[in-house]
Amino acid sequence: MCGIIGYTTKKNNSVDVAIAGLKNLEYRGYDSSGIAFNSNEGLTIVKSAGKISNLEEKLSKLSTASNCAIAHTRWATHGEPNETNAHPHRVGKITLVHNGIIENYASLKKELQEKNYEFKTETDTEVATAYIDYCYSLTNNKLQAIVDACKKFRGSYAFNIIYEDEPTTIYATRKDSPLVVGYSDVGNFAASDISAILNYTNRYSLIDEGEFIKITNSVVTFYNKDLQEISSEVKTATWDATQYQKNGFDHFMLKEINEQPKVIQDIFNRYYTNCTYSDIDFSAFDKIHIVACGSAMHAALVGKYLLQTYAKIPAMVEIASEYRYIEELITPKTLLIVVSQSGETADTIAALRLAKEKGAYVIGIVNAVGSTISREVDKCIYTYAGPEIAVATTKGYSSQVAVFSTLALNAMEQKNLLTDEETNNIKNELLNIKDKIDYTLAQANTYLDIANDIYSHNDLFFIGRGIDSAVCMEGSLKLKEISYMHSESYSAGELKHGTISLIEEGTPVIAIATDNSLFEKTVSNVKETKARGSYSIFVTTDEHKDYNFDEFADKTIILPKTNDFAQPILTAIALQSVAYETAKLRNCDIDKPRNLAKSVTVE
Ligand code: M6R
């Protein structure tokens, strides 16, 4: 997590540009921030706890004309998020900002203390700073000192480094944390993500692991670990800076919820016009493992259901951070599908690397173009959902589900499991899905009404069966992460095995029953909660609109009926909307919920 940006320029606006860029990285962490900038008085460091606006407040009282700056927005790992622990850190001749974790910092700290280094903070980053300073004292060679220090570091890092005696040059390197270089006519950048620099340039290079970069205001030089100069491809970003703005919506989350009709329709259109799955031979594998974290793992649960139920392929979902504990199950006949919006999630990267070591074939379902996962998998299927800024994923999740639908459909076609008529029916439905998503979004008043009913409660339960059970997990996560309301998701049939003891007068229960074959059973389970006093919200499809809901439902959400390849998306959108409205009523910081970060680059 954490976002970093460095900018060295022929002008004197490096602070303004670095802060503007940092704001676009705030989604990566936002518990403290800081900047180091070069001026006539030398290198000035300003830090602040809390959001970047606090840092701006401090900077507004200073003279900040500067031609080189490095800045950082933090998601604390080592040490509380106060001003002391905020980056940049400075030791000896070195000032740096860091995204990642130096796992062996404790032993390095001891080694440095024996060499009389003293430490003021609780951070691993201060130790890294001191270690580079120590290496520099041995070699008096700036790049060599960074190479030597990095050989000692275990863990992950993206660094922007300034040497005291060369304050307009930024040195950069990375391992397991993202970093790109950006080029403009008046200066050059190194940043965690292209979004930080898009307002100034669309020309960038990806930094590969083991590369060391020297950045001046006119030249960027790439070196390998032997410090031989190497070339780097300059790419042109096709995203446009307005994709990183709210464009009239109150929150990024709301904007991204409303982008789903187009994002999902595009995925199905692409599949039917230009399916690129011909190189995936599902019969070559004896099993499918699907591995991801958080909402991506919830999308994986829907994917598993579709692959098993429709394509008749056994599939197993594992949380990425647990995958290494079942490594004996991974063989060259395993198809691993990793799912990640950011493409930078450390746990998921570790899982994919393990599977590749074991000879498995790895497919990635990824949103962020050029991200680590997209580059390391054998085959990347992009969701092309566009930048997702809100920490709580919405279009990221639904686009992953849509890609799973297309994978399951492709596997069914490969196995001749569909008649021509079935193929046509599914195709017609999916090529017109946008209308049903639009209709789902148009029920905003219903979602607000339900939010009004539930927002003052402390606990809430989601229940469903089959594919609805998987969507319940996402609905529950969405609600808790942005509204801070405790909620749990249960398979509807499981509630009575213990958890039903938590239902008391007024406890909200959101029950989902979109699968016709499971409808009656889910209705029975809601009735069991109603009999114990629950406030029941029943989510179903318009196929059941004439059903008598009065005896067990206090409120209903009636969604358009579609097939299982798209129904979870409609349900998820309704639940995202309820979570959004609830968080708003609870006055929560919707786009930046407490304690979270968008890109989880530590294990
Ligand atoms: O970038 P990824 O899809 O790999 O991220 C995985 C999770 O960290 C992410 O889905 C997280 O659970 C979100 N906060 C959910 O809204």
Tab-separated table of C-alpha atoms and ligand atoms in Angstrom, residues 293-297 339-345 348 373 391-393 400 474 477-478 481 596-600, ligand 1:
chain	number	residue	atom	x	y	z
A	293	CYS	CA	-8.702	-11.789	-1.881
A	294	GLY	CA	-11.707	-9.851	-0.612
A	295	SER	CA	-14.294	-8.984	-3.232
A	296	ALA	CA	-12.241	-10.629	-5.970
A	297	MET	CA	-12.531	-13.844	-3.954
A	339	VAL	CA	-8.481	-12.549	-9.852
A	340	SER	CA	-7.435	-9.011	-8.992
A	341	GLN	CA	-8.754	-5.561	-9.798
A	342	SER	CA	-5.472	-3.813	-8.988
A	343	GLY	CA	-3.208	-6.568	-10.243
A	344	GLU	CA	-0.883	-5.650	-7.370
A	345	THR	CA	-2.312	-7.571	-4.405
A	348	THR	CA	-2.418	-12.981	-4.916
A	373	ILE	CA	-0.218	-9.815	-12.085
A	391	VAL	CA	-11.649	1.794	-2.031
A	392	ALA	CA	-14.776	-0.379	-2.026
A	393	THR	CA	-14.862	-2.155	-5.346
A	400	GLN	CA	-14.778	-10.049	-12.749
A	474	GLU	CA	-20.106	-9.486	-1.415
A	477	LEU	CA	-18.511	-6.990	2.762
A	478	LYS	CA	-19.696	-3.890	0.892
A	481	GLU	CA	-16.427	-1.801	4.785
A	596	LEU	CA	-8.315	0.497	4.419
A	597	ALA	CA	-6.367	1.060	1.235
A	598	LYS	CA	-7.259	0.290	-2.342
A	599	SER	CA	-4.199	-1.644	-3.289
A	600	VAL	CA	-3.035	-4.148	-0.691
B	1	M6R	O1	-7.086	-5.446	-6.233
B	1	M6R	P1	-7.689	-6.734	-5.775
B	1	M6R	O2	-8.910	-7.117	-6.559
B	1	M6R	O3	-6.676	-7.865	-5.769
B	1	M6R	O4	-8.101	-6.484	-4.290
B	1	M6R	C1	-8.619	-7.519	-3.504
B	1	M6R	C2	-9.236	-6.982	-2.236
B	1	M6R	O5	-8.274	-6.318	-1.469
B	1	M6R	C3	-10.395	-6.021	-2.519
B	1	M6R	O6	-11.384	-6.637	-3.282
B	1	M6R	C4	-11.006	-5.537	-1.188
B	1	M6R	O7	-11.637	-6.586	-0.529
B	1	M6R	C5	-11.951	-4.366	-1.422
B	1	M6R	N1	-11.833	-3.450	-0.333
B	1	M6R	C6	-13.367	-4.758	-1.503
B	1	M6R	O8	-14.194	-3.680	-1.736
